[in-house]
Structure formats: structure tokens, C-alpha cells
Amino acid sequence: MPKSLQPQTRAIRGQMDQTDYREHSTPLFLTSSFTFDSAEAMAETFAGQREGIIYSRYNNPSVDELIRKACALEGTEAGFATASGMAAVFASLAALVEAGDHIVATRALFGSTHQLLTNVLPKWGVTFTYVEPDQPESWAAAVRPNTKLFVTETPSNPGLKLVDLAAAGKLCKEHGLLFIVDNCFATPVLQRPADFGADLITHSATKWMDGQGRVLGGLLLGTQVVMDKVTTFCRHTGPAMSPFNAWVISKSLETLHLRMKAHCAAALEMAEWLRKQAAITQVHYPFLESHAQYELARRQMTAGGGLVTFELAGGIAAAQRLLNALEVCTRSSNLGDTRTILTHPATTTHSKLSSEERASVGISDGLIRMSVGLEAVVDIQEDLLRGLSY
Ligand SMILES: *Cc1c(COP(=O)(O)O)cnc(C)c1O
């Protein structure tokens, strides 16, 4: 294949070599291990002197195909696929820190990532400091001599605050920090952190990458140097993705560009419509001019994403009334699906935080997170009206 192909073409055409059966669609290699022609070939493969696949905890053709396509999309050199997004996030931290190291992270991280920083890594003597995602001028003050990583996520969940990736890249370069970005919400279609100097990108492929709410998956994508460390860690600790899930997600990447375009167009239309509803006091969407970081959003993202959040004047009661009135959209905690999903963070995903902690990350009692699907926008609007007009 020509080397100059666009990422979206490589996500379609980057499939593994055809087998002797000359299948058109990519095959599924549902096998735990692989065989060798001779004892010598086996020895050489184990010694790394010969190309070959040994065991699916290390690699597998279906999983490798997904990794190659994801690398083409993110513009990274190497990757590893994991069973879930959290397995990827955990490996990204655990593989790169040692006892005594310190992490600087932007506040408002995914809930389980917050758990890793606060409850898991401290057991091994790794500490962290939170900085405000929208105040890059304050970040350098948090860096210590033992700071190893800068960890961030943009747009954030569910506040949809943005982190200036160019500023983060600059900070990491100046202080010699490894730069890690959870790019789950934006996907490489909307932003490529590697272009801003990110060393390692993590994904929950469960979300927009699968895009149809079927399987769990995670990805670690980065520079060869960093991925060498991360891959060794993963091969021996065992978070490998199932070949079946890799096959599903690899097929889904063929339509990622098309789907994200449609999700973003529908989300923008929904955001503008929500602003006109009397029961709603505020709408958060990166590509609305009213978003506090609209300029930054236009600079580092090609579209605003598939998530919209909004605040209901009536607090918890109004939020629950809206969710209970839905007949088309779904009440669920997932996101990144063809089906529109509504969540009430204060009583579900973020219910374990105190109300002060929730306020500090922008989660009011009346906040609703909506993952906009691919249904006709008019049907989503009419569904929401059932619970908004009373
Ligand atoms: C869902 C999610 C994760 C975790 O992914 P799983 O596949 O559920 O393990 C991590 N980061 C972000 C931003 C997410 O939305």
C-alpha cells in the first residue's frame, strides 16, 4: 500500500495480510497460542531473532491489526491493546513510575483514574498533585524535582473543560516530564495529542471507537521508547485485549471518521437547541461560543465532540423527572454509542464525592450529561421535551 494514505483510509485499508483463503473482510484469530515449524524456529522467535507470534498475551494478529490502525489514526509509533480503558490507564502509570515519584495531573479526571491516584499508587509510595485544567499558568508551580509524569484528559468528564495541549507539551519539555493524555472523549478524529508532544495516549476503546456499546477495550499508543517499557509491563502483567474484542473494534475504526462527524454535528445542533429551553440554565459544549475556552477548542479540536452537558434549574428533582420521561433515549452510564444516553452524574458516576468536591469539578445537582447518538435529532429533541416541559 502507498505510504502517503490519510489516517481515515488506513483505518479502512490497514487490515492484516490476506490468508490463503483470500477473504475480503478481516479474519478473526481466536487462538491463545501459535505453533512453530521447528525447534530452532521456536528458539529464534523466543530470542527475538525472528519475527513471529508466540502467545496472545503478547500479541495476536487481530489485536495487532487494531493497534496498527490506532497508531495510524493517532500518529504514534507503537501500541498495546488492553481489556478495558482502565487497564490501559493503570498500565500507563504503573509501567512508568517508581517508588518516590510524583505525578502532576489535571483535576476532573475520569473517576477510576482518580481512584488510582488517590488509593492505589500511594500504596507504592507514588504521590500526586492536582492542578486546574483551565489554568496552565499555575501548572509549573506543582512540578517538583521528583515529578515524573504530567497526566491529563481533555475535554474533561463531565465538565467538558479543556486542557491546552500545546501549553502542556511545553511544560513537559521544559521540565523533562513524560506527557500522558487520555484521548477517549475527543478521539484522534478531533485531536491528536502526539502532535503536541504527548509521549503516551490512552483510550477507552469501549466508547467512541467501538461506538456501538458492545465490547470493552483499551489502547496505549505512544513513542517507541515509552511503549517499549509499557509493552514489557503489559506482557508480564496480563491485561491483554481479547482477539474477539480487537476484531470488533478494528472493524469499527473503519467508520470512526464518519461517525464522529455525525455525532459532533448532532451534538452541536442539540447544544444550540438546549440553550433555548426555559428549564435549562446553562449548556456546556466546547464548540458553543459561550464556552469559556471556545477559542482553545477551535485551536486544538476539529469539532466539539459527541458530549453535551447542561444544567437544569430544578436540581435533582428536575434531573430525575427528565430521565424518567425518556422514551427513546436511554438512562445509562456509558457514552460514545449510536444511541443517545443521558446520565445524572450527581446521583450516579460522581455520587461518592461530597457535594463540595462535586462543585469543585463543576458538577451541580441539576447537571445532565448527554452522549449524543446517531438517531434523527428531531426525535432526540421531542424525547427531551417530554421531561422538560411540565
Ligand atoms: C470510560 C473511560 C475510561 C475507562 O474505560 P473502560 O473501558 O470503562 O475501562 C477512562 N477514561 C475515560 C475518559 C473514560 O470515559
mmCIF file with all atom_site columns, N, CA, C and O in Angstrom, residues 72-100:
data_model
loop_
_atom_site.group_PDB
_atom_site.id
_atom_site.type_symbol
_atom_site.label_atom_id
_atom_site.label_alt_id
_atom_site.label_comp_id
_atom_site.label_asym_id
_atom_site.label_entity_id
_atom_site.label_seq_id
_atom_site.pdbx_PDB_ins_code
_atom_site.Cartn_x
_atom_site.Cartn_y
_atom_site.Cartn_z
_atom_site.occupancy
_atom_site.B_iso_or_equiv
_atom_site.pdbx_formal_charge
_atom_site.auth_seq_id
_atom_site.auth_comp_id
_atom_site.auth_asym_id
_atom_site.auth_atom_id
_atom_site.pdbx_PDB_model_num
ATOM 1   N N  . ALA A 1 72  ? -1.987  4.581  13.293 1.00 0.00 ? 72  ALA A N  1
ATOM 2   C CA . ALA A 1 72  ? -2.119  5.419  12.095 1.00 0.00 ? 72  ALA A CA 1
ATOM 3   C C  . ALA A 1 72  ? -3.018  6.618  12.402 1.00 0.00 ? 72  ALA A C  1
ATOM 4   O O  . ALA A 1 72  ? -2.753  7.741  11.979 1.00 0.00 ? 72  ALA A O  1
ATOM 5   N N  . LEU A 1 73  ? -4.086  6.382  13.170 1.00 0.00 ? 73  LEU A N  1
ATOM 6   C CA . LEU A 1 73  ? -5.017  7.464  13.490 1.00 0.00 ? 73  LEU A CA 1
ATOM 7   C C  . LEU A 1 73  ? -4.385  8.484  14.436 1.00 0.00 ? 73  LEU A C  1
ATOM 8   O O  . LEU A 1 73  ? -4.553  9.688  14.264 1.00 0.00 ? 73  LEU A O  1
ATOM 9   N N  . GLU A 1 74  ? -3.653  8.001  15.455 1.00 0.00 ? 74  GLU A N  1
ATOM 10  C CA . GLU A 1 74  ? -3.080  8.920  16.454 1.00 0.00 ? 74  GLU A CA 1
ATOM 11  C C  . GLU A 1 74  ? -1.721  9.479  16.039 1.00 0.00 ? 74  GLU A C  1
ATOM 12  O O  . GLU A 1 74  ? -1.210  10.392 16.680 1.00 0.00 ? 74  GLU A O  1
ATOM 13  N N  . GLY A 1 75  ? -1.122  8.913  15.000 1.00 0.00 ? 75  GLY A N  1
ATOM 14  C CA . GLY A 1 75  ? 0.204   9.383  14.600 1.00 0.00 ? 75  GLY A CA 1
ATOM 15  C C  . GLY A 1 75  ? 1.278   8.970  15.592 1.00 0.00 ? 75  GLY A C  1
ATOM 16  O O  . GLY A 1 75  ? 2.189   9.737  15.890 1.00 0.00 ? 75  GLY A O  1
ATOM 17  N N  . THR A 1 76  ? 1.166   7.738  16.131 1.00 0.00 ? 76  THR A N  1
ATOM 18  C CA . THR A 1 76  ? 2.148   7.244  17.106 1.00 0.00 ? 76  THR A CA 1
ATOM 19  C C  . THR A 1 76  ? 2.946   6.072  16.529 1.00 0.00 ? 76  THR A C  1
ATOM 20  O O  . THR A 1 76  ? 2.519   5.445  15.564 1.00 0.00 ? 76  THR A O  1
ATOM 21  N N  . GLU A 1 77  ? 4.077   5.775  17.172 1.00 0.00 ? 77  GLU A N  1
ATOM 22  C CA . GLU A 1 77  ? 4.989   4.750  16.640 1.00 0.00 ? 77  GLU A CA 1
ATOM 23  C C  . GLU A 1 77  ? 4.610   3.327  17.042 1.00 0.00 ? 77  GLU A C  1
ATOM 24  O O  . GLU A 1 77  ? 4.857   2.382  16.306 1.00 0.00 ? 77  GLU A O  1
ATOM 25  N N  . ALA A 1 78  ? 4.059   3.174  18.262 1.00 0.00 ? 78  ALA A N  1
ATOM 26  C CA . ALA A 1 78  ? 3.825   1.812  18.759 1.00 0.00 ? 78  ALA A CA 1
ATOM 27  C C  . ALA A 1 78  ? 2.626   1.795  19.690 1.00 0.00 ? 78  ALA A C  1
ATOM 28  O O  . ALA A 1 78  ? 2.166   2.848  20.156 1.00 0.00 ? 78  ALA A O  1
ATOM 29  N N  . GLY A 1 79  ? 2.119   0.576  19.983 1.00 0.00 ? 79  GLY A N  1
ATOM 30  C CA . GLY A 1 79  ? 0.941   0.488  20.841 1.00 0.00 ? 79  GLY A CA 1
ATOM 31  C C  . GLY A 1 79  ? 0.765   -0.866 21.488 1.00 0.00 ? 79  GLY A C  1
ATOM 32  O O  . GLY A 1 79  ? 1.469   -1.834 21.163 1.00 0.00 ? 79  GLY A O  1
ATOM 33  N N  . PHE A 1 80  ? -0.172  -0.926 22.423 1.00 0.00 ? 80  PHE A N  1
ATOM 34  C CA . PHE A 1 80  ? -0.573  -2.174 23.064 1.00 0.00 ? 80  PHE A CA 1
ATOM 35  C C  . PHE A 1 80  ? -2.067  -2.049 23.343 1.00 0.00 ? 80  PHE A C  1
ATOM 36  O O  . PHE A 1 80  ? -2.538  -0.984 23.715 1.00 0.00 ? 80  PHE A O  1
ATOM 37  N N  . ALA A 1 81  ? -2.809  -3.150 23.147 1.00 0.00 ? 81  ALA A N  1
ATOM 38  C CA . ALA A 1 81  ? -4.258  -3.111 23.375 1.00 0.00 ? 81  ALA A CA 1
ATOM 39  C C  . ALA A 1 81  ? -4.595  -3.859 24.649 1.00 0.00 ? 81  ALA A C  1
ATOM 40  O O  . ALA A 1 81  ? -4.061  -4.943 24.906 1.00 0.00 ? 81  ALA A O  1
ATOM 41  N N  . THR A 1 82  ? -5.478  -3.296 25.451 1.00 0.00 ? 82  THR A N  1
ATOM 42  C CA . THR A 1 82  ? -5.823  -3.872 26.756 1.00 0.00 ? 82  THR A CA 1
ATOM 43  C C  . THR A 1 82  ? -7.310  -4.215 26.835 1.00 0.00 ? 82  THR A C  1
ATOM 44  O O  . THR A 1 82  ? -8.110  -3.769 26.011 1.00 0.00 ? 82  THR A O  1
ATOM 45  N N  . ALA A 1 83  ? -7.657  -4.991 27.865 1.00 0.00 ? 83  ALA A N  1
ATOM 46  C CA . ALA A 1 83  ? -9.022  -5.497 28.019 1.00 0.00 ? 83  ALA A CA 1
ATOM 47  C C  . ALA A 1 83  ? -10.041 -4.403 28.305 1.00 0.00 ? 83  ALA A C  1
ATOM 48  O O  . ALA A 1 83  ? -11.222 -4.567 28.036 1.00 0.00 ? 83  ALA A O  1
ATOM 49  N N  . SER A 1 84  ? -9.607  -3.288 28.867 1.00 0.00 ? 84  SER A N  1
ATOM 50  C CA . SER A 1 84  ? -10.520 -2.180 29.144 1.00 0.00 ? 84  SER A CA 1
ATOM 51  C C  . SER A 1 84  ? -9.718  -0.882 29.123 1.00 0.00 ? 84  SER A C  1
ATOM 52  O O  . SER A 1 84  ? -8.487  -0.902 29.130 1.00 0.00 ? 84  SER A O  1
ATOM 53  N N  . GLY A 1 85  ? -10.437 0.219  29.132 1.00 0.00 ? 85  GLY A N  1
ATOM 54  C CA . GLY A 1 85  ? -9.767  1.513  29.184 1.00 0.00 ? 85  GLY A CA 1
ATOM 55  C C  . GLY A 1 85  ? -8.974  1.674  30.473 1.00 0.00 ? 85  GLY A C  1
ATOM 56  O O  . GLY A 1 85  ? -7.858  2.193  30.479 1.00 0.00 ? 85  GLY A O  1
ATOM 57  N N  . MET A 1 86  ? -9.547  1.197  31.596 1.00 0.00 ? 86  MET A N  1
ATOM 58  C CA . MET A 1 86  ? -8.844  1.353  32.875 1.00 0.00 ? 86  MET A CA 1
ATOM 59  C C  . MET A 1 86  ? -7.569  0.520  32.925 1.00 0.00 ? 86  MET A C  1
ATOM 60  O O  . MET A 1 86  ? -6.598  0.924  33.572 1.00 0.00 ? 86  MET A O  1
ATOM 61  N N  . ALA A 1 87  ? -7.569  -0.646 32.271 1.00 0.00 ? 87  ALA A N  1
ATOM 62  C CA . ALA A 1 87  ? -6.328  -1.426 32.229 1.00 0.00 ? 87  ALA A CA 1
ATOM 63  C C  . ALA A 1 87  ? -5.248  -0.615 31.521 1.00 0.00 ? 87  ALA A C  1
ATOM 64  O O  . ALA A 1 87  ? -4.072  -0.631 31.914 1.00 0.00 ? 87  ALA A O  1
ATOM 65  N N  . ALA A 1 88  ? -5.635  0.130  30.489 1.00 0.00 ? 88  ALA A N  1
ATOM 66  C CA . ALA A 1 88  ? -4.671  0.973  29.764 1.00 0.00 ? 88  ALA A CA 1
ATOM 67  C C  . ALA A 1 88  ? -4.191  2.117  30.660 1.00 0.00 ? 88  ALA A C  1
ATOM 68  O O  . ALA A 1 88  ? -2.988  2.400  30.739 1.00 0.00 ? 88  ALA A O  1
ATOM 69  N N  . VAL A 1 89  ? -5.130  2.769  31.345 1.00 0.00 ? 89  VAL A N  1
ATOM 70  C CA . VAL A 1 89  ? -4.741  3.897  32.207 1.00 0.00 ? 89  VAL A CA 1
ATOM 71  C C  . VAL A 1 89  ? -3.831  3.403  33.335 1.00 0.00 ? 89  VAL A C  1
ATOM 72  O O  . VAL A 1 89  ? -2.785  4.013  33.617 1.00 0.00 ? 89  VAL A O  1
ATOM 73  N N  . PHE A 1 90  ? -4.188  2.273  33.949 1.00 0.00 ? 90  PHE A N  1
ATOM 74  C CA . PHE A 1 90  ? -3.357  1.750  35.035 1.00 0.00 ? 90  PHE A CA 1
ATOM 75  C C  . PHE A 1 90  ? -1.950  1.426  34.529 1.00 0.00 ? 90  PHE A C  1
ATOM 76  O O  . PHE A 1 90  ? -0.951  1.800  35.145 1.00 0.00 ? 90  PHE A O  1
ATOM 77  N N  . ALA A 1 91  ? -1.878  0.740  33.381 1.00 0.00 ? 91  ALA A N  1
ATOM 78  C CA . ALA A 1 91  ? -0.558  0.376  32.838 1.00 0.00 ? 91  ALA A CA 1
ATOM 79  C C  . ALA A 1 91  ? 0.253   1.622  32.490 1.00 0.00 ? 91  ALA A C  1
ATOM 80  O O  . ALA A 1 91  ? 1.471   1.655  32.682 1.00 0.00 ? 91  ALA A O  1
ATOM 81  N N  . SER A 1 92  ? -0.433  2.671  32.004 1.00 0.00 ? 92  SER A N  1
ATOM 82  C CA . SER A 1 92  ? 0.301   3.885  31.607 1.00 0.00 ? 92  SER A CA 1
ATOM 83  C C  . SER A 1 92  ? 1.010   4.501  32.803 1.00 0.00 ? 92  SER A C  1
ATOM 84  O O  . SER A 1 92  ? 2.079   5.087  32.673 1.00 0.00 ? 92  SER A O  1
ATOM 85  N N  . LEU A 1 93  ? 0.402   4.351  33.989 1.00 0.00 ? 93  LEU A N  1
ATOM 86  C CA . LEU A 1 93  ? 1.015   4.927  35.195 1.00 0.00 ? 93  LEU A CA 1
ATOM 87  C C  . LEU A 1 93  ? 1.987   3.931  35.824 1.00 0.00 ? 93  LEU A C  1
ATOM 88  O O  . LEU A 1 93  ? 3.152   4.246  36.072 1.00 0.00 ? 93  LEU A O  1
ATOM 89  N N  . ALA A 1 94  ? 1.504   2.706  36.051 1.00 0.00 ? 94  ALA A N  1
ATOM 90  C CA . ALA A 1 94  ? 2.307   1.719  36.791 1.00 0.00 ? 94  ALA A CA 1
ATOM 91  C C  . ALA A 1 94  ? 3.602   1.362  36.070 1.00 0.00 ? 94  ALA A C  1
ATOM 92  O O  . ALA A 1 94  ? 4.622   1.095  36.719 1.00 0.00 ? 94  ALA A O  1
ATOM 93  N N  . ALA A 1 95  ? 3.570   1.361  34.743 1.00 0.00 ? 95  ALA A N  1
ATOM 94  C CA . ALA A 1 95  ? 4.776   0.967  33.999 1.00 0.00 ? 95  ALA A CA 1
ATOM 95  C C  . ALA A 1 95  ? 5.852   2.043  34.054 1.00 0.00 ? 95  ALA A C  1
ATOM 96  O O  . ALA A 1 95  ? 7.028   1.764  33.839 1.00 0.00 ? 95  ALA A O  1
ATOM 97  N N  . LEU A 1 96  ? 5.448   3.271  34.353 1.00 0.00 ? 96  LEU A N  1
ATOM 98  C CA . LEU A 1 96  ? 6.393   4.386  34.197 1.00 0.00 ? 96  LEU A CA 1
ATOM 99  C C  . LEU A 1 96  ? 6.839   5.033  35.504 1.00 0.00 ? 96  LEU A C  1
ATOM 100 O O  . LEU A 1 96  ? 7.726   5.876  35.503 1.00 0.00 ? 96  LEU A O  1
ATOM 101 N N  . VAL A 1 97  ? 6.212   4.670  36.637 1.00 0.00 ? 97  VAL A N  1
ATOM 102 C CA . VAL A 1 97  ? 6.630   5.287  37.902 1.00 0.00 ? 97  VAL A CA 1
ATOM 103 C C  . VAL A 1 97  ? 7.388   4.294  38.789 1.00 0.00 ? 97  VAL A C  1
ATOM 104 O O  . VAL A 1 97  ? 7.255   3.074  38.643 1.00 0.00 ? 97  VAL A O  1
ATOM 105 N N  . GLU A 1 98  ? 8.168   4.863  39.686 1.00 0.00 ? 98  GLU A N  1
ATOM 106 C CA . GLU A 1 98  ? 8.857   4.070  40.717 1.00 0.00 ? 98  GLU A CA 1
ATOM 107 C C  . GLU A 1 98  ? 8.519   4.680  42.068 1.00 0.00 ? 98  GLU A C  1
ATOM 108 O O  . GLU A 1 98  ? 8.083   5.835  42.135 1.00 0.00 ? 98  GLU A O  1
ATOM 109 N N  . ALA A 1 99  ? 8.745   3.928  43.141 1.00 0.00 ? 99  ALA A N  1
ATOM 110 C CA . ALA A 1 99  ? 8.503   4.442  44.489 1.00 0.00 ? 99  ALA A CA 1
ATOM 111 C C  . ALA A 1 99  ? 9.245   5.772  44.635 1.00 0.00 ? 99  ALA A C  1
ATOM 112 O O  . ALA A 1 99  ? 10.405  5.898  44.239 1.00 0.00 ? 99  ALA A O  1
ATOM 113 N N  . GLY A 1 100 ? 8.554   6.761  45.193 1.00 0.00 ? 100 GLY A N  1
ATOM 114 C CA . GLY A 1 100 ? 9.174   8.071  45.388 1.00 0.00 ? 100 GLY A CA 1
ATOM 115 C C  . GLY A 1 100 ? 8.850   9.075  44.294 1.00 0.00 ? 100 GLY A C  1
ATOM 116 O O  . GLY A 1 100 ? 9.115   10.260 44.448 1.00 0.00 ? 100 GLY A O  1
#
